[in-house]
Structures are given as C-alpha cells and as structure tokens.
Coordinates of C-alpha atoms and ligand atoms in Angstrom, one line a residue:
M107 CA 0.0 0.0 0.0
I108 CA 1.6 2.8 -0.6
W109 CA 0.6 5.0 2.9
A110 CA 2.9 1.9 4.5
S111 CA 5.8 2.8 2.2
L112 CA 6.0 6.5 2.6
P113 CA 9.6 7.0 3.9
I114 CA 8.5 9.6 5.3
P115 CA 6.5 9.8 8.8
A116 CA 2.6 10.6 7.3
L117 CA -0.4 11.1 10.3
L118 CA -3.9 11.6 9.5
V119 CA -5.6 13.6 12.4
G120 CA -10.0 13.7 12.3
P121 CA -11.9 16.9 13.2
D122 CA -11.1 17.2 16.7
G123 CA -7.4 16.9 16.2
S124 CA -6.8 13.7 17.5
I125 CA -4.7 11.1 16.0
T126 CA -6.6 8.5 13.4
E127 CA -4.5 7.3 11.3
V128 CA -0.2 7.1 11.2
N129 CA 1.6 5.0 8.7
P130 CA 5.4 2.9 9.7
A131 CA 7.7 5.7 9.1
A132 CA 5.0 7.7 11.7
E133 CA 5.7 4.7 14.3
T134 CA 9.0 5.2 14.2
F135 CA 9.7 8.5 14.4
F136 CA 7.3 8.7 17.3
N137 CA 9.0 5.2 18.3
A138 CA 5.6 4.2 18.8
S139 CA 3.0 1.5 17.7
S140 CA 0.0 2.9 16.0
R141 CA -2.5 1.4 18.4
S142 CA -0.9 4.0 21.3
L143 CA -1.0 7.0 19.1
I144 CA -3.9 6.6 16.9
G145 CA -7.0 7.8 18.8
Q146 CA -4.3 10.5 20.9
P147 CA -4.4 14.5 20.7
L148 CA -1.7 14.7 17.9
L149 CA -0.3 18.2 19.9
D150 CA -0.3 16.0 22.8
R151 CA 2.2 13.3 21.4
L152 CA 3.9 16.4 18.9
S153 CA 5.4 19.6 20.0
I154 CA 6.0 21.9 17.4
D155 CA 7.9 24.9 16.5
A156 CA 4.6 27.0 14.9
P157 CA 1.0 28.0 15.2
M158 CA -0.4 24.6 14.2
E159 CA -3.7 24.6 15.4
E160 CA -3.4 28.1 13.3
A161 CA -1.8 25.8 10.2
F162 CA -5.1 23.1 10.2
H163 CA -7.8 26.1 10.6
R164 CA -6.0 27.3 7.7
A165 CA -5.2 23.9 5.7
R166 CA -9.4 23.5 6.6
A167 CA -10.5 26.3 5.6
N168 CA -9.2 27.4 2.4
Q169 CA -8.8 23.6 1.2
S170 CA -4.9 24.4 0.7
T171 CA -1.7 22.3 1.5
I172 CA 0.4 24.7 3.7
F173 CA 3.8 24.2 3.7
I174 CA 5.6 25.2 7.1
N175 CA 9.5 24.7 6.6
D176 CA 12.5 24.4 9.4
V177 CA 10.8 24.0 12.4
D178 CA 11.8 22.0 15.7
V179 CA 9.2 19.1 16.0
T180 CA 9.4 16.8 19.5
T181 CA 8.1 14.0 20.1
G182 CA 7.5 12.6 23.8
E183 CA 11.1 12.8 25.3
R184 CA 13.9 12.9 22.2
A185 CA 15.6 16.2 21.9
P186 CA 13.7 18.0 18.8
V187 CA 14.5 17.6 15.2
Q188 CA 14.4 20.4 12.5
C189 CA 11.5 19.2 10.1
N190 CA 9.8 20.8 7.1
V191 CA 6.8 19.6 7.8
Q192 CA 2.6 19.7 5.0
V193 CA -0.6 20.1 6.0
A194 CA -3.2 18.8 3.5
P195 CA -6.6 18.7 3.4
M196 CA -7.8 14.7 2.5
H197 CA -9.4 15.2 -1.2
D198 CA -12.6 13.6 0.0
N199 CA -13.1 15.0 3.3
A200 CA -11.6 18.4 4.4
D201 CA -12.3 17.4 7.9
Y202 CA -10.1 15.0 8.1
L203 CA -5.9 16.6 7.5
M204 CA -2.7 14.7 6.3
L205 CA 0.4 15.8 8.1
L206 CA 3.4 15.0 6.5
I207 CA 7.2 15.8 8.4
S208 CA 9.8 15.5 6.7
P209 CA 13.1 15.4 8.9
R210 CA 15.5 17.5 7.8
D211 CA 18.0 14.9 7.9
I212 CA 15.7 13.1 5.4
A213 CA 15.2 16.2 3.5
D214 CA 18.9 16.9 2.9
R215 CA 19.5 13.0 2.0
L216 CA 16.8 13.2 -0.8
G217 CA 19.2 15.3 -2.6
R218 CA 21.0 18.6 -0.9
S219 CA 24.3 17.9 1.1
M220 CA 24.0 21.0 3.3
S221 CA 21.5 22.2 5.5
V222 CA 19.7 25.2 3.2
K223 CA 20.9 28.1 5.6
S224 CA 24.1 27.6 5.3
A225 CA 23.9 27.1 1.5
A226 CA 21.7 29.7 1.5
K227 CA 24.0 32.2 3.8
S228 CA 27.1 31.2 1.2
A229 CA 25.6 31.8 -1.5
I230 CA 24.4 34.6 0.1
G231 CA 28.3 35.5 0.6
M232 CA 29.5 34.6 -2.8
A233 CA 27.0 36.4 -4.1
E234 CA 27.6 39.9 -2.5
M235 CA 30.9 39.5 -3.4
L236 CA 30.7 39.0 -7.0
A237 CA 28.0 42.0 -6.4
H238 CA 30.8 44.5 -5.3
E239 CA 32.8 43.6 -7.8
I240 CA 31.0 43.8 -10.7
K241 CA 29.4 47.0 -10.1
N242 CA 32.7 49.0 -11.2
P243 CA 33.6 47.4 -14.5
L244 CA 29.9 48.2 -15.5
A245 CA 29.9 51.7 -14.3
G246 CA 33.6 51.8 -17.0
I247 CA 31.1 49.9 -19.6
S248 CA 28.4 51.8 -19.4
G249 CA 30.8 54.7 -19.1
A250 CA 32.6 54.0 -22.7
A251 CA 28.9 52.8 -24.1
Q252 CA 27.8 56.5 -23.9
L253 CA 30.8 58.3 -24.8
I254 CA 30.5 56.2 -28.2
S255 CA 26.8 57.2 -28.4
M256 CA 27.7 60.4 -28.5
N257 CA 29.4 60.1 -32.5
A258 CA 26.9 57.0 -33.5
N259 CA 24.5 57.0 -36.0
P260 CA 21.5 56.4 -35.0
E261 CA 21.3 52.9 -36.0
D262 CA 24.5 52.3 -34.0
R263 CA 23.3 54.5 -31.2
E264 CA 20.2 51.9 -30.5
L265 CA 23.5 49.4 -29.4
T266 CA 24.7 51.3 -27.5
D267 CA 21.6 52.4 -25.6
L268 CA 20.9 49.3 -25.4
I269 CA 24.1 48.5 -23.7
V270 CA 23.4 51.0 -21.0
E271 CA 20.2 50.2 -20.4
E272 CA 20.9 46.6 -19.7
T273 CA 23.9 47.2 -17.6
R274 CA 21.5 49.8 -15.4
R275 CA 19.6 46.8 -14.7
I276 CA 22.2 44.4 -13.8
V277 CA 23.3 47.3 -11.6
K278 CA 19.6 47.1 -9.4
L279 CA 20.1 43.4 -9.7
L280 CA 23.5 43.7 -7.8
E281 CA 22.5 46.7 -5.4
Q282 CA 19.6 44.4 -4.5
V283 CA 21.6 41.5 -3.7
E284 CA 23.8 44.1 -1.7
Q285 CA 21.4 44.8 0.4
F286 CA 20.0 41.8 1.2
G287 CA 24.0 41.1 2.9
N288 CA 24.0 44.4 4.4
L289 CA 20.8 44.0 6.5
R290 CA 21.6 45.6 9.8
P291 CA 20.2 44.3 13.2
P292 CA 16.4 45.7 13.1
D293 CA 16.5 49.9 15.6
R294 CA 13.2 49.1 17.2
R295 CA 10.7 50.9 19.1
P296 CA 6.6 51.3 19.2
V297 CA 5.8 51.3 15.6
N298 CA 1.6 52.2 13.9
I299 CA 1.4 49.2 12.0
H300 CA -0.8 51.5 9.3
D301 CA 1.7 54.1 9.1
A302 CA 4.2 51.9 7.5
L303 CA 1.4 49.7 5.6
D304 CA 0.8 53.8 4.4
R305 CA 3.9 54.7 3.6
A306 CA 4.9 51.4 1.7
R307 CA 0.7 52.1 0.1
K308 CA 1.9 55.4 -1.1
S309 CA 5.1 54.2 -2.8
A310 CA 3.6 51.1 -4.7
M311 CA 0.9 53.9 -6.1
V312 CA 3.4 55.2 -8.1
G313 CA 4.8 52.5 -8.9
F314 CA 5.3 49.5 -9.4
A315 CA 1.2 48.1 -8.0
A316 CA -0.4 51.9 -10.4
H317 CA -2.3 49.0 -12.4
M318 CA -3.6 47.7 -8.7
Q319 CA -6.2 49.2 -6.5
I320 CA -5.3 48.9 -3.3
V321 CA -8.6 48.2 -1.0
E322 CA -7.5 49.2 2.5
D323 CA -9.4 47.2 5.4
Y324 CA -7.5 48.1 8.7
D325 CA -8.8 47.7 12.6
P326 CA -7.8 50.9 13.2
S327 CA -7.9 51.1 17.1
L328 CA -4.5 48.0 16.8
P329 CA -2.4 48.7 19.3
S330 CA 1.8 49.4 18.0
T331 CA 4.4 46.7 17.6
L332 CA 8.0 47.1 18.2
A333 CA 9.7 47.6 14.9
D334 CA 12.1 48.9 12.8
P335 CA 10.2 51.6 11.5
D336 CA 11.7 51.1 7.7
Q337 CA 12.4 47.7 7.8
L338 CA 8.8 46.7 8.7
M339 CA 8.1 48.9 5.9
Q340 CA 10.5 46.9 3.1
V341 CA 8.5 43.6 4.5
F342 CA 4.7 45.2 3.5
L343 CA 6.4 46.9 0.6
N344 CA 8.2 43.7 -1.1
L345 CA 4.2 41.8 0.1
I346 CA 2.7 44.6 -1.7
K347 CA 4.8 44.2 -4.5
N348 CA 4.7 40.3 -5.5
A349 CA 1.2 40.9 -5.6
A350 CA 1.0 43.5 -8.1
E351 CA 3.8 41.6 -10.0
A352 CA 1.5 38.3 -10.3
S353 CA -1.1 39.4 -12.1
K354 CA 0.7 39.9 -15.0
G355 CA 0.3 43.6 -15.8
R356 CA -3.5 43.2 -15.7
P357 CA -5.6 45.4 -13.1
G358 CA -6.6 43.4 -10.5
T359 CA -7.5 43.8 -6.6
I360 CA -4.4 43.9 -3.3
R361 CA -6.2 43.9 -0.2
L362 CA -4.6 45.3 2.8
R363 CA -6.0 44.0 6.2
T364 CA -5.4 44.2 9.5
F365 CA -7.1 42.3 13.0
Y366 CA -6.0 41.0 16.5
D367 CA -5.8 37.4 16.7
L368 CA -4.9 36.2 20.0
S369 CA -5.1 32.0 18.6
L370 CA -1.8 32.7 17.2
R371 CA 0.6 31.5 19.7
L372 CA 4.5 30.3 18.8
R373 CA 6.2 28.6 20.7
R374 CA 10.0 29.6 21.4
K375 CA 13.3 27.7 21.5
S376 CA 13.4 28.6 25.1
G377 CA 10.4 27.5 25.5
T378 CA 8.2 31.0 26.4
P379 CA 5.1 30.8 25.1
S380 CA 5.4 34.2 22.8
V381 CA 1.2 35.7 21.8
L382 CA 1.1 37.6 18.4
P383 CA -1.8 39.0 18.2
L384 CA -0.8 41.5 15.6
T385 CA -2.0 40.6 12.1
I386 CA -1.1 42.1 8.7
E387 CA -3.1 40.6 5.6
I388 CA -1.5 41.5 1.8
I389 CA -4.1 39.3 0.0
D390 CA -3.9 39.8 -4.4
D391 CA -6.7 38.3 -6.5
G392 CA -3.3 37.2 -8.3
P393 CA -2.6 33.4 -10.2
G394 CA -1.4 32.0 -6.7
I395 CA 1.8 30.8 -6.3
A396 CA 3.2 28.1 -8.9
P397 CA 3.3 24.9 -7.2
E398 CA 7.1 23.8 -8.3
I399 CA 8.6 26.1 -6.0
A400 CA 5.6 27.0 -3.5
A401 CA 7.7 25.2 -0.5
D402 CA 10.6 27.4 -1.1
I403 CA 9.3 30.7 -2.3
F404 CA 11.1 31.7 1.4
E405 CA 15.0 30.6 0.6
P406 CA 17.1 33.4 -1.0
F407 CA 17.2 32.7 -5.0
V408 CA 14.5 31.0 -5.4
S409 CA 11.6 33.0 -8.4
G410 CA 9.1 32.1 -9.7
R411 CA 9.3 34.9 -12.1
E412 CA 11.4 35.7 -15.4
N413 CA 13.7 38.7 -14.2
G414 CA 13.4 37.9 -10.2
T415 CA 16.2 37.7 -7.8
G416 CA 14.1 35.6 -5.4
L417 CA 15.4 38.1 -2.6
G418 CA 12.2 39.2 -1.6
L419 CA 10.4 37.0 -0.1
A420 CA 13.8 35.8 1.9
L421 CA 14.3 39.4 3.0
V422 CA 10.7 39.6 4.8
S423 CA 11.2 36.3 6.6
K424 CA 14.7 37.5 7.9
I425 CA 12.9 40.8 8.7
I426 CA 10.1 39.5 9.9
S427 CA 12.1 36.7 12.3
D428 CA 14.3 39.3 13.6
H429 CA 11.3 40.9 14.9
E430 CA 10.1 37.8 16.4
G431 CA 7.5 37.2 14.0
W432 CA 5.9 34.7 12.1
V433 CA 4.6 34.9 8.0
Q434 CA 2.7 32.8 6.5
V435 CA 0.9 31.6 2.8
D436 CA -2.1 30.5 1.8
S437 CA -2.5 30.3 -2.0
V438 CA -4.8 29.0 -4.4
P439 CA -5.3 30.3 -7.8
G440 CA -7.4 33.4 -7.5
R441 CA -6.6 34.1 -3.6
T442 CA -2.9 34.1 -2.4
A443 CA -2.4 35.4 1.1
F444 CA 0.6 36.5 2.5
R445 CA -0.3 37.3 6.8
V446 CA 2.6 38.2 8.7
S447 CA 2.1 38.1 12.1
L448 CA 3.6 41.1 15.2
P449 CA 4.3 40.6 19.0
V450 CA 2.4 44.3 20.7
A451 CA 4.6 47.0 22.1
P452 CA 5.5 46.3 26.1
K453 CA 2.9 49.6 27.5
K454 CA 5.6 51.6 29.2
M455 CA 7.5 51.6 26.1
E456 CA 4.1 52.8 24.3
K457 CA 3.9 55.9 26.6
S458 CA 7.2 57.2 26.3
Ligands
LIG1115 N1 1.4 37.6 -4.5 C1 1.8 36.0 -5.3 N2 1.1 35.6 -6.4 C2 2.5 34.4 -7.0 N3 3.4 34.4 -6.7 C3 4.1 34.7 -5.6 C4 3.0 35.7 -4.7 N4 4.7 36.2 -4.3 C5 5.8 35.8 -4.5 N5 4.9 34.5 -5.2 C6 6.1 33.6 -5.8 O1 7.0 33.7 -5.2 C7 8.7 34.2 -5.9 C8 9.2 34.0 -5.1 O2 9.4 35.8 -4.1 P1 10.8 36.9 -3.9 O3 9.5 38.3 -3.5 O4 11.3 36.2 -2.7 O5 11.3 36.4 -5.5 P2 11.0 37.5 -6.9 O6 10.2 38.6 -6.8 O7 10.8 37.0 -7.8 O8 12.2 38.7 -6.8 P3 13.0 39.6 -6.1 O9 11.6 40.5 -5.0 O10 14.1 39.6 -5.1 O11 12.8 40.8 -6.9 C9 8.0 35.1 -6.6 O12 9.2 34.9 -7.9 C10 6.9 34.3 -7.6 O13 6.7 32.9 -8.3
LIG1116 MG1 9.6 39.6 -4.9

C-alpha cells in the first residue's frame, strides 16, 4: 500500500485534532505503535515550534496545503528534530488532514548535502562579493557606451542605448543582492503598523502597483508593535510588490487587512510561549503561487519570475524573524494571502 511505503512520517488528523491513522515511518518517528497513537490528540504527542492549530484551521478553511519549513519537532522525551511539515486537507473529506513530517536529515539526503540555511548563507556571501566586484567594471562599460553614442549614427545609438539600459538593470539587481547582505539588526521602537503600511502603499501606488487597486481594510484600534519602521515598511513593500507582479500587468485588487488575533501562539525555542496578535494580511486575486516553488519561496534566489532575484521573500522572512514575528502564506488560484503576525509593544514603551 502506498501509505505504508511512504518513506516519511505521515499521519491523519481527525476533525477534533486527534490522530486517526499513522504510517509505519511515523511509528518509527514517534517510537510508538499505531495502536498507542491512534485516538490521542496530536498536539499532546507532538510539539511543533509553529502555530499548528492555526495551520490546521487554515488548511481546512481554504482547502489548501500549508507548508511550514525548518521547524523543531519534538516527540516525547526526544531532542527536537528540524523538520519540514506539510498539512494537506484530504481530498474526499476536508475535515481530515494529512500531516507529512520530513525530518531535515531525510530532506537533505534526498539531494541536498548542506542544510539550506548554511547553503543559502554562503550563496549570499558569494553573491555579495560578486555584486561588489561587478559594479565597478559595469560602470566603466556603461560610461564607454555613452561616450560612443555621442558620435554614433542612430542605428548604432540604438545598440549603445541597449548596453546602457541593460547595465542599469544589472546594477539594480546587484544592489538588491548587496542590500540583502547589509541588513542591519533592527532598531526597534513602538510603531503604528498602519503608518508603515501607508508608506508602503503610497510608494507602491506611484510605482510598480499603479495598475492595481489597493483596498484598505484596517482595524484602527490596533496597538503598536515593536519594530524598525524602515524594515517593517520594506516587508510590506516587498509583499505588495509580489502581489502586484503576480497579476502580470493586468488590473487586479490587493487587499491590505489588519486585525487582532489572539489565537496565534508561538512556542519559542526557549520554551516561553509568545502571542503574536497583530495580524497583517496582503491578499491578491492573482493566479497564485506556482506549486513547483511553493515550498521554497522564502529561500533566497527562489523565483518564479523571469527577471526575479528571489530575494524579496527571503528578506521578508529574515526581517520578520528578527522581529520575533511569523509570516505564512496561503495560496490558491485567485487568492493569495501573505499573513504577517507581530507582537504588541510593551505598554511602558508605548507611552514614552
Ligand atoms: N502574491 C504572489 N502570487 C503569486 N506568486 C507569488 C506571490 N508572491 C510571491 N510569489 C512567487 O514567489 C517567488 C519568490 O518571490 P520573491 O519576492 O522572493 O522573489 P521575486 O519576486 O521573484 O524577486 P525579487 O523580489 O527579488 O525581485 C516569486 O517569483 C513568485 O513566483
Ligand atoms: Mg519579490
């Protein structure tokens, strides 16, 4: 049977959150028999360093698979194992969810020799170095082309213009790579989320999102968060940019939604639970995230666009994790929602 031969731990979870089915790989992973597992609340047997109840709810509500990468999963007394987790609603009965747990060592054996994080780090270091080295000669090339164009006939000028235009494009790309490497630690202070959203919206409207309609759906009573205002605005800008680009030039609607949601509790590595009630959603009505890259979009250099660098979401993920927040995505054709969850600024600081 396919189920039994799946080489990674897989479980079925019923409507009440209890385990209804486990495959042999899951029995090994839990070090327990299926008999002792079935019927038990999943989250009693398994602790995952991510908002699982929320993920379950969203998988059910939206009928889509949720990917959660690089989380610590603990069973019983075992030391936590880094895993990629997928939650998928069952085809014939959406109340049942399939949970696939791929421990990173297996994920790595299936083709990657280094952990993605360190591989990404060295890729970024390398790219940064290259970016720096390439910019100088590029300036020379573009300058020379401009000199030639002064005495060139119109036909040749078309070519020199092309050189100048394309070098400019490369420089822009290199600057993005450099910006990614240069990210400083956040200078956090109480920030009104709507101010940051507004700055991002305004800048988007006059530029890359001019063809889009942006709808604001805010809860104005939201308290401040503790954030670096510029970095927070960068996060929203990157998400709005992706939403605008997803429509491929056609008009579309981007909804910016904020609300207070106490259900998201993250268990930190230190064991202290933290609440991330400030919720910001950037929702577009574009075609959705291509399934081939869905699991990796937050990794650097993963892009589904022809001219994409693949750094936008990597930067979002880095900034949000520097802010002790959480970002997740939910995508089906016609509705893609990126959801950012942030903590509330401590009361004392808000007054000062
Ligand atoms: N709202 C969205 N709808 C559909 N696909 C998306 C959406 N947001 C992101 N993606 C997909 O995820 C990929 C990665 O996004 P990311 O922002 O990291 O890189 P990029 O947009 O390709 O390049 P960059 O942001 O560096 O210019 C995109 O190329 C796109 O394929
Ligand atoms: Mg992008």
